[in-house]
Amino acid sequence: MSPSAAPTPSDPAEPGSPSASLVTWEAWREPGIGGSARTDLSTLEALRLLNEVRCFGRIPLLLIGHPLRRGDLGVLVEHGARIGLAMRLAPGGDALTAFHTESLRDAGLQRVAFDADARPWPALLQEVAGARAQGLGVHVTMRVDPASQARLPELGQELERAGVHVWTLAFPTESGVPMLRGAGLDAALLQVARLAAELSMQVEVAGAPQVHRVLQEAGLPADLLAVAPADGVGLLHVRADGVLQPSAALALGVGDARQDDLVDAFRESPALGALRDPERLGGKCRFCEYAGTCGGSRARAWAFTGDALRAPDPAGGYLPADTAATYTAEPPAAAPPARPAAAGSG
Ligand code: SF4
């Protein structure tokens, strides 16, 4: 496919076919210590990637990593917008200046996604105001852990006053960091649901599919808040070196953006197919009545055990009735080190 040609979706209307609703792309990664060679996609490769993403439909493409460091960023944003992608950008810890917001808005950027944990709070509010002044949509992601939980109501109100459109509350999926588990996780999710009911901006939960169960148990509407696509279920991640993964956190190689047709890779990868099939889950999640809507965080299961499929989510405390005699409610106390990222098809 010519990089500049508007793509024709190869098979967009096939009923029942899995399709990505969000693609994240690590557009720039800093070289490691020791100066390892750069492996980021070239401009031509990136343009081809955008065309491939467009074959999923007019979906959002979120540029993460350090996208502001790409010299061709304006060209890529303009091309993505022109072919119909909803172009979004997360600057990571880099500061988004007035020059960036104005030029990227003119190129067709729709939304900026700030990581609240990567910048001081006053700087965040200043950057939010700058993006809002240029008419950009603003998304703020914030980690929820035992330390930040108490401040959520106050921070949510402040972000709403600042004009934020979407507030994503991200529950950690990596091992070796403080996280809420079991009853504590359920209580936090209920707190987030009640906040969502009070705020007018959209509230989204990431890393905690248990929210589906918590809402149902509390008799709250399922659409009270949004649940971020995760781990191959609606989400596809493109690593800086082109390796396709279920998500940034679940470093399981399922293809190569430099060579593969993205839609085919997403539909036909055995690993992604397994992640989307509740029947393939292991542990207590397999027998859980919420497996179809929750299924646990596969990225967290992978980070703690090295097995994304057969291990239960270590943060989940729920005991399905069928498994009460087999499993204890206590999640693993110690986290083994996460396996290194793996590349390659499968
Ligand atoms: S047992 Fe697994 S599928 Fe069931 S609620 Fe807990 S994490 Fe979700």
CSV table of C-alpha atoms and ligand atoms in Angstrom, one decimal:
chain,number,residue,atom,x,y,z
A,1,MET,CA,0.0,0.0,0.0
A,2,SER,CA,1.3,3.4,-0.9
A,3,PRO,CA,1.9,5.3,2.4
A,4,SER,CA,0.1,8.4,1.1
A,5,ALA,CA,-2.9,6.6,-0.4
A,6,ALA,CA,-6.1,6.5,1.6
A,7,PRO,CA,-6.5,2.9,2.5
A,8,THR,CA,-9.5,0.6,1.7
A,9,PRO,CA,-10.3,-1.5,4.7
A,10,SER,CA,-9.7,-5.1,3.5
A,11,ASP,CA,-12.6,-6.8,5.3
A,12,PRO,CA,-14.1,-4.3,7.6
A,13,ALA,CA,-17.7,-5.5,7.7
A,14,GLU,CA,-17.1,-9.2,8.4
A,15,PRO,CA,-19.6,-9.8,11.2
A,16,GLY,CA,-18.3,-11.1,14.5
A,17,SER,CA,-14.6,-10.5,13.6
A,18,PRO,CA,-12.6,-9.1,16.4
A,19,SER,CA,-11.5,-5.6,15.8
A,20,ALA,CA,-9.3,-3.1,17.6
A,21,SER,CA,-11.1,0.0,19.0
A,22,LEU,CA,-7.9,1.6,20.1
A,23,VAL,CA,-4.3,1.3,18.9
A,24,THR,CA,-1.4,2.7,20.9
A,25,TRP,CA,1.9,3.3,19.3
A,26,GLU,CA,5.2,3.9,21.1
A,27,ALA,CA,6.2,6.5,18.6
A,28,TRP,CA,9.6,7.3,20.1
A,29,ARG,CA,11.8,5.5,22.6
A,30,GLU,CA,15.0,6.9,24.1
A,31,PRO,CA,18.0,4.7,23.3
A,32,GLY,CA,19.1,2.6,26.3
A,33,ILE,CA,22.2,3.3,28.3
A,34,GLY,CA,25.2,2.3,26.2
A,35,GLY,CA,23.7,3.8,23.1
A,36,SER,CA,21.9,0.8,21.6
A,37,ALA,CA,20.9,1.4,17.9
A,38,ARG,CA,17.6,3.2,17.3
A,39,THR,CA,14.9,0.9,16.0
A,40,ASP,CA,11.9,3.3,15.8
A,41,LEU,CA,9.8,3.2,12.7
A,42,SER,CA,11.0,5.5,9.9
A,43,THR,CA,8.6,8.1,8.5
A,44,LEU,CA,7.7,5.8,5.6
A,45,GLU,CA,7.1,2.8,8.0
A,46,ALA,CA,5.0,5.1,10.3
A,47,LEU,CA,2.9,6.3,7.4
A,48,ARG,CA,2.2,2.6,6.4
A,49,LEU,CA,1.4,1.9,10.0
A,50,LEU,CA,-1.2,4.7,10.0
A,51,ASN,CA,-2.8,3.3,6.9
A,52,GLU,CA,-2.9,-0.2,8.4
A,53,VAL,CA,-4.6,1.2,11.6
A,54,ARG,CA,-7.2,2.9,9.4
A,55,CYS,CA,-8.2,-0.5,8.2
A,56,PHE,CA,-9.8,-1.1,11.6
A,57,GLY,CA,-12.0,1.9,11.0
A,58,ARG,CA,-12.0,5.5,12.1
A,59,ILE,CA,-10.6,4.5,15.5
A,60,PRO,CA,-8.3,6.4,17.8
A,61,LEU,CA,-4.6,6.1,17.4
A,62,LEU,CA,-2.8,7.2,20.6
A,63,LEU,CA,0.9,8.1,20.2
A,64,ILE,CA,2.8,7.3,23.4
A,65,GLY,CA,6.4,7.1,24.6
A,66,HIS,CA,8.1,10.5,23.6
A,67,PRO,CA,6.2,11.4,20.4
A,68,LEU,CA,7.2,15.1,20.7
A,69,ARG,CA,10.8,14.1,19.9
A,70,ARG,CA,9.9,12.9,16.4
A,71,GLY,CA,10.8,15.4,13.8
A,72,ASP,CA,8.1,14.1,11.5
A,73,LEU,CA,5.3,14.3,14.1
A,74,GLY,CA,3.3,17.0,12.3
A,75,VAL,CA,3.5,15.0,9.0
A,76,LEU,CA,2.2,11.9,10.8
A,77,VAL,CA,-0.6,13.6,12.6
A,78,GLU,CA,-1.7,15.4,9.5
A,79,HIS,CA,-1.7,12.1,7.5
A,80,GLY,CA,-3.6,10.2,10.2
A,81,ALA,CA,-6.3,12.9,10.4
A,82,ARG,CA,-6.6,13.1,6.7
A,83,ILE,CA,-7.3,9.4,6.3
A,84,GLY,CA,-9.9,9.5,9.1
A,85,LEU,CA,-8.1,8.4,12.3
A,86,ALA,CA,-8.8,10.1,15.6
A,87,MET,CA,-5.3,11.3,16.3
A,88,ARG,CA,-4.3,11.4,20.0
A,89,LEU,CA,-1.0,12.1,21.7
A,90,ALA,CA,0.4,11.4,25.1
A,91,PRO,CA,3.5,13.5,25.6
A,92,GLY,CA,4.8,11.3,28.5
A,93,GLY,CA,7.0,13.4,30.8
A,94,ASP,CA,7.8,15.9,28.0
A,95,ALA,CA,6.3,19.4,28.4
A,96,LEU,CA,3.7,20.3,25.8
A,97,THR,CA,4.3,23.9,24.8
A,98,ALA,CA,2.0,26.4,23.2
A,99,PHE,CA,3.9,25.8,19.9
A,100,HIS,CA,3.1,22.1,20.1
A,101,THR,CA,-0.5,22.5,20.8
A,102,GLU,CA,-1.1,25.1,18.1
A,103,SER,CA,0.8,23.3,15.4
A,104,LEU,CA,-0.5,19.8,16.2
A,105,ARG,CA,-4.1,21.1,16.4
A,106,ASP,CA,-3.6,22.7,13.0
A,107,ALA,CA,-2.3,19.3,11.7
A,108,GLY,CA,-5.5,17.6,13.0
A,109,LEU,CA,-4.7,16.3,16.5
A,110,GLN,CA,-8.0,15.8,18.4
A,111,ARG,CA,-6.9,15.0,21.9
A,112,VAL,CA,-3.9,15.2,24.3
A,113,ALA,CA,-3.6,12.6,27.0
A,114,PHE,CA,-1.5,13.7,30.0
A,115,ASP,CA,0.0,11.4,32.6
A,116,ALA,CA,-0.7,13.1,35.9
A,117,ASP,CA,2.0,11.0,37.6
A,118,ALA,CA,4.7,12.2,35.2
A,119,ARG,CA,4.5,15.9,36.1
A,120,PRO,CA,3.9,18.2,39.1
A,121,TRP,CA,0.2,19.0,39.6
A,122,PRO,CA,0.6,22.8,38.9
A,123,ALA,CA,2.4,22.0,35.6
A,124,LEU,CA,-0.4,19.5,34.7
A,125,LEU,CA,-3.1,22.2,35.2
A,126,GLN,CA,-1.1,24.7,33.2
A,127,GLU,CA,-0.7,22.2,30.3
A,128,VAL,CA,-4.4,21.3,30.5
A,129,ALA,CA,-5.3,25.0,30.2
A,130,GLY,CA,-2.9,25.4,27.3
A,131,ALA,CA,-4.5,22.5,25.4
A,132,ARG,CA,-8.0,23.6,26.2
A,133,ALA,CA,-7.2,27.1,24.9
A,134,GLN,CA,-6.3,25.6,21.5
A,135,GLY,CA,-9.6,23.7,21.5
A,136,LEU,CA,-8.0,20.3,22.0
A,137,GLY,CA,-9.7,17.5,23.9
A,138,VAL,CA,-8.0,16.7,27.1
A,139,HIS,CA,-7.5,13.3,28.8
A,140,VAL,CA,-5.8,12.9,32.1
A,141,THR,CA,-4.6,9.5,33.3
A,142,MET,CA,-3.8,9.0,37.0
A,143,ARG,CA,-2.6,5.9,38.9
A,144,VAL,CA,-4.8,4.7,41.8
A,145,ASP,CA,-3.0,3.0,44.7
A,146,PRO,CA,-3.3,3.0,48.5
A,147,ALA,CA,-1.6,6.4,48.7
A,148,SER,CA,-3.6,8.3,46.0
A,149,GLN,CA,-7.0,6.8,46.7
A,150,ALA,CA,-8.1,9.2,49.5
A,151,ARG,CA,-7.4,12.2,47.2
A,152,LEU,CA,-9.5,11.1,44.3
A,153,PRO,CA,-12.6,13.2,45.1
A,154,GLU,CA,-10.6,16.4,45.5
A,155,LEU,CA,-8.5,15.8,42.4
A,156,GLY,CA,-11.5,14.8,40.3
A,157,GLN,CA,-13.3,18.1,41.1
A,158,GLU,CA,-10.1,20.1,40.3
A,159,LEU,CA,-9.7,18.3,36.9
A,160,GLU,CA,-13.4,18.9,36.1
A,161,ARG,CA,-13.0,22.6,36.9
A,162,ALA,CA,-10.0,22.7,34.6
A,163,GLY,CA,-12.1,21.4,31.7
A,164,VAL,CA,-10.7,17.9,31.4
A,165,HIS,CA,-12.9,15.7,29.2
A,166,VAL,CA,-11.8,12.2,30.2
A,167,TRP,CA,-10.3,11.1,33.5
A,168,THR,CA,-8.7,7.7,33.4
A,169,LEU,CA,-8.0,6.0,36.7
A,170,ALA,CA,-5.4,3.4,36.1
A,171,PHE,CA,-4.9,0.5,38.5
A,172,PRO,CA,-1.3,-0.8,38.3
A,173,THR,CA,-0.7,-4.0,36.4
A,174,GLU,CA,3.0,-4.3,36.9
A,175,SER,CA,4.6,-6.3,39.8
A,176,GLY,CA,6.7,-4.7,42.5
A,177,VAL,CA,4.6,-1.5,43.0
A,178,PRO,CA,2.0,-0.7,45.6
A,179,MET,CA,-1.5,-1.7,44.5
A,180,LEU,CA,-5.0,-2.3,45.8
A,181,ARG,CA,-6.1,-5.9,46.1
A,182,GLY,CA,-9.1,-7.9,47.1
A,183,ALA,CA,-11.7,-6.0,49.2
A,184,GLY,CA,-9.5,-2.9,48.9
A,185,LEU,CA,-9.7,-3.0,45.1
A,186,ASP,CA,-13.5,-3.5,45.2
A,187,ALA,CA,-13.9,-0.6,47.6
A,188,ALA,CA,-11.8,1.7,45.4
A,189,LEU,CA,-13.8,0.7,42.3
A,190,LEU,CA,-17.1,1.5,44.1
A,191,GLN,CA,-15.6,4.8,45.2
A,192,VAL,CA,-14.7,5.6,41.5
A,193,ALA,CA,-18.2,4.6,40.4
A,194,ARG,CA,-19.8,7.0,42.9
A,195,LEU,CA,-17.4,9.8,41.7
A,196,ALA,CA,-18.3,9.1,38.1
A,197,ALA,CA,-22.0,9.6,39.0
A,198,GLU,CA,-21.1,13.0,40.5
A,199,LEU,CA,-18.8,14.4,37.8
A,200,SER,CA,-19.8,15.5,34.4
A,201,MET,CA,-16.5,14.6,32.7
A,202,GLN,CA,-16.2,11.0,31.5
A,203,VAL,CA,-14.5,8.7,34.0
A,204,GLU,CA,-12.7,5.6,32.7
A,205,VAL,CA,-11.2,2.7,34.6
A,206,ALA,CA,-8.1,0.9,33.3
A,207,GLY,CA,-6.4,-2.2,34.7
A,208,ALA,CA,-9.4,-3.3,36.8
A,209,PRO,CA,-12.0,-5.2,34.8
A,210,GLN,CA,-13.4,-6.3,38.1
A,211,VAL,CA,-15.4,-3.0,37.9
A,212,HIS,CA,-18.0,-4.9,35.8
A,213,ARG,CA,-18.7,-7.2,38.8
A,214,VAL,CA,-18.6,-4.4,41.3
A,215,LEU,CA,-21.1,-2.3,39.4
A,216,GLN,CA,-23.4,-5.3,39.0
A,217,GLU,CA,-23.2,-6.3,42.7
A,218,ALA,CA,-23.9,-2.7,43.8
A,219,GLY,CA,-26.9,-2.5,41.4
A,220,LEU,CA,-25.3,0.4,39.5
A,221,PRO,CA,-25.7,0.9,35.8
A,222,ALA,CA,-23.0,-0.8,33.7
A,223,ASP,CA,-22.5,2.4,31.7
A,224,LEU,CA,-21.9,4.6,34.7
A,225,LEU,CA,-18.2,4.8,33.7
A,226,ALA,CA,-16.1,3.7,30.8
A,227,VAL,CA,-13.7,0.7,30.9
A,228,ALA,CA,-10.6,1.1,28.8
A,229,PRO,CA,-9.9,-1.5,26.2
A,230,ALA,CA,-7.2,-3.9,27.4
A,231,ASP,CA,-4.7,-6.6,26.4
A,232,GLY,CA,-5.9,-7.7,23.0
A,233,VAL,CA,-9.6,-7.2,23.7
A,234,GLY,CA,-10.2,-4.1,21.7
A,235,LEU,CA,-6.6,-2.9,22.2
A,236,LEU,CA,-3.5,-3.4,20.1
A,237,HIS,CA,-0.1,-2.0,21.0
A,238,VAL,CA,2.7,-1.2,18.6
A,239,ARG,CA,6.1,-1.1,20.3
A,240,ALA,CA,8.8,1.3,19.2
A,241,ASP,CA,10.6,-1.4,17.3
A,242,GLY,CA,7.4,-2.4,15.5
A,243,VAL,CA,6.6,-5.5,17.6
A,244,LEU,CA,2.8,-5.9,18.1
A,245,GLN,CA,1.6,-6.7,21.6
A,246,PRO,CA,-1.8,-7.1,23.3
A,247,SER,CA,-0.9,-3.9,25.3
A,248,ALA,CA,2.1,-1.9,26.4
A,249,ALA,CA,2.1,-3.8,29.7
A,250,LEU,CA,1.6,-7.3,28.3
A,251,ALA,CA,4.9,-7.7,26.4
A,252,LEU,CA,4.0,-10.8,24.4
A,253,GLY,CA,4.9,-10.5,20.7
A,254,VAL,CA,2.0,-11.2,18.4
A,255,GLY,CA,3.4,-9.8,15.1
A,256,ASP,CA,5.5,-7.2,13.4
A,257,ALA,CA,4.1,-3.8,12.2
A,258,ARG,CA,6.9,-3.6,9.6
A,259,GLN,CA,5.8,-6.7,7.8
A,260,ASP,CA,2.3,-7.9,8.9
A,261,ASP,CA,-1.2,-6.8,8.0
A,262,LEU,CA,-2.4,-5.3,11.3
A,263,VAL,CA,-6.0,-6.5,10.9
A,264,ASP,CA,-5.0,-10.0,10.0
A,265,ALA,CA,-2.5,-10.1,12.9
A,266,PHE,CA,-5.2,-8.9,15.3
A,267,ARG,CA,-7.8,-11.3,14.1
A,268,GLU,CA,-5.7,-14.4,13.5
A,269,SER,CA,-3.0,-14.3,16.2
A,270,PRO,CA,-3.5,-17.5,18.4
A,271,ALA,CA,-2.3,-15.6,21.4
A,272,LEU,CA,-4.8,-12.8,21.0
A,273,GLY,CA,-7.5,-15.3,20.2
A,274,ALA,CA,-6.8,-17.0,23.5
A,275,LEU,CA,-6.8,-13.8,25.4
A,276,ARG,CA,-10.3,-13.0,24.0
A,277,ASP,CA,-11.7,-16.4,24.9
A,278,PRO,CA,-13.0,-16.7,28.5
A,279,GLU,CA,-13.1,-20.5,28.0
A,280,ARG,CA,-9.3,-20.5,27.8
A,281,LEU,CA,-8.8,-18.8,31.1
A,282,GLY,CA,-7.2,-20.8,34.0
A,283,GLY,CA,-7.4,-20.7,37.7
A,284,LYS,CA,-10.5,-19.4,39.5
A,285,CYS,CA,-11.3,-16.9,36.6
A,286,ARG,CA,-12.1,-19.9,34.4
A,287,PHE,CA,-15.0,-20.9,36.7
A,288,CYS,CA,-16.2,-17.4,37.4
A,289,GLU,CA,-19.6,-16.2,36.4
A,290,TYR,CA,-18.0,-12.9,35.5
A,291,ALA,CA,-15.3,-14.4,33.2
A,292,GLY,CA,-17.1,-13.0,30.1
A,293,THR,CA,-17.2,-9.4,31.3
A,294,CYS,CA,-14.2,-9.4,33.6
A,295,GLY,CA,-11.7,-12.2,33.1
A,296,GLY,CA,-9.2,-10.4,35.3
A,297,SER,CA,-6.3,-8.3,34.1
A,298,ARG,CA,-4.2,-10.5,31.8
A,299,ALA,CA,-1.3,-8.1,32.0
A,300,ARG,CA,-1.2,-8.3,35.8
A,301,ALA,CA,-1.5,-12.1,35.7
A,302,TRP,CA,1.5,-12.1,33.3
A,303,ALA,CA,3.5,-9.7,35.4
A,304,PHE,CA,3.1,-11.8,38.6
A,305,THR,CA,3.3,-15.3,37.2
A,306,GLY,CA,4.7,-15.2,33.6
A,307,ASP,CA,1.4,-16.8,32.5
A,308,ALA,CA,-1.1,-14.4,30.9
A,309,LEU,CA,-3.8,-17.0,30.4
A,310,ARG,CA,-3.9,-19.7,33.0
A,311,ALA,CA,-3.1,-17.6,36.1
A,312,PRO,CA,-5.8,-15.7,37.9
A,313,ASP,CA,-5.5,-11.9,38.4
A,314,PRO,CA,-3.5,-11.5,41.6
A,315,ALA,CA,-5.4,-8.4,42.6
A,316,GLY,CA,-8.8,-10.0,42.4
A,317,GLY,CA,-10.2,-11.2,45.7
A,318,TYR,CA,-13.5,-12.6,44.5
A,319,LEU,CA,-14.1,-16.3,45.0
A,320,PRO,CA,-16.5,-17.8,42.5
A,321,ALA,CA,-18.8,-20.3,44.2
A,322,ASP,CA,-17.5,-23.2,42.1
A,323,THR,CA,-13.9,-22.6,43.3
A,324,ALA,CA,-14.4,-21.7,46.9
A,325,ALA,CA,-13.2,-25.1,48.1
A,326,THR,CA,-10.1,-24.9,45.9
A,327,TYR,CA,-8.8,-21.4,46.2
A,328,THR,CA,-8.1,-19.1,49.1
A,329,ALA,CA,-9.1,-15.4,48.9
A,330,GLU,CA,-5.5,-14.3,49.7
A,331,PRO,CA,-3.7,-13.2,46.5
A,332,PRO,CA,0.0,-14.1,46.1
A,333,ALA,CA,2.1,-12.1,48.7
A,334,ALA,CA,5.3,-11.9,46.8
A,335,ALA,CA,5.7,-11.0,43.1
A,336,PRO,CA,8.3,-12.9,41.1
A,337,PRO,CA,10.1,-10.6,38.7
A,338,ALA,CA,8.3,-10.0,35.4
A,339,ARG,CA,9.7,-11.8,32.4
A,340,PRO,CA,11.5,-9.7,29.8
A,341,ALA,CA,9.7,-8.5,26.8
A,342,ALA,CA,9.4,-11.2,24.1
A,343,ALA,CA,9.2,-10.6,20.4
A,344,GLY,CA,8.0,-12.8,17.6
A,345,SER,CA,4.8,-14.2,16.3
A,346,GLY,CA,2.5,-16.4,18.3
B,1,SF4,S1,-12.4,-14.4,39.6
B,1,SF4,FE1,-11.4,-13.6,37.8
B,1,SF4,S2,-13.1,-13.2,36.3
B,1,SF4,FE2,-14.0,-13.5,38.4
B,1,SF4,S3,-14.2,-11.4,39.2
B,1,SF4,FE3,-12.2,-12.2,39.9
B,1,SF4,S4,-10.7,-11.5,38.4
B,1,SF4,FE4,-12.8,-11.3,37.4
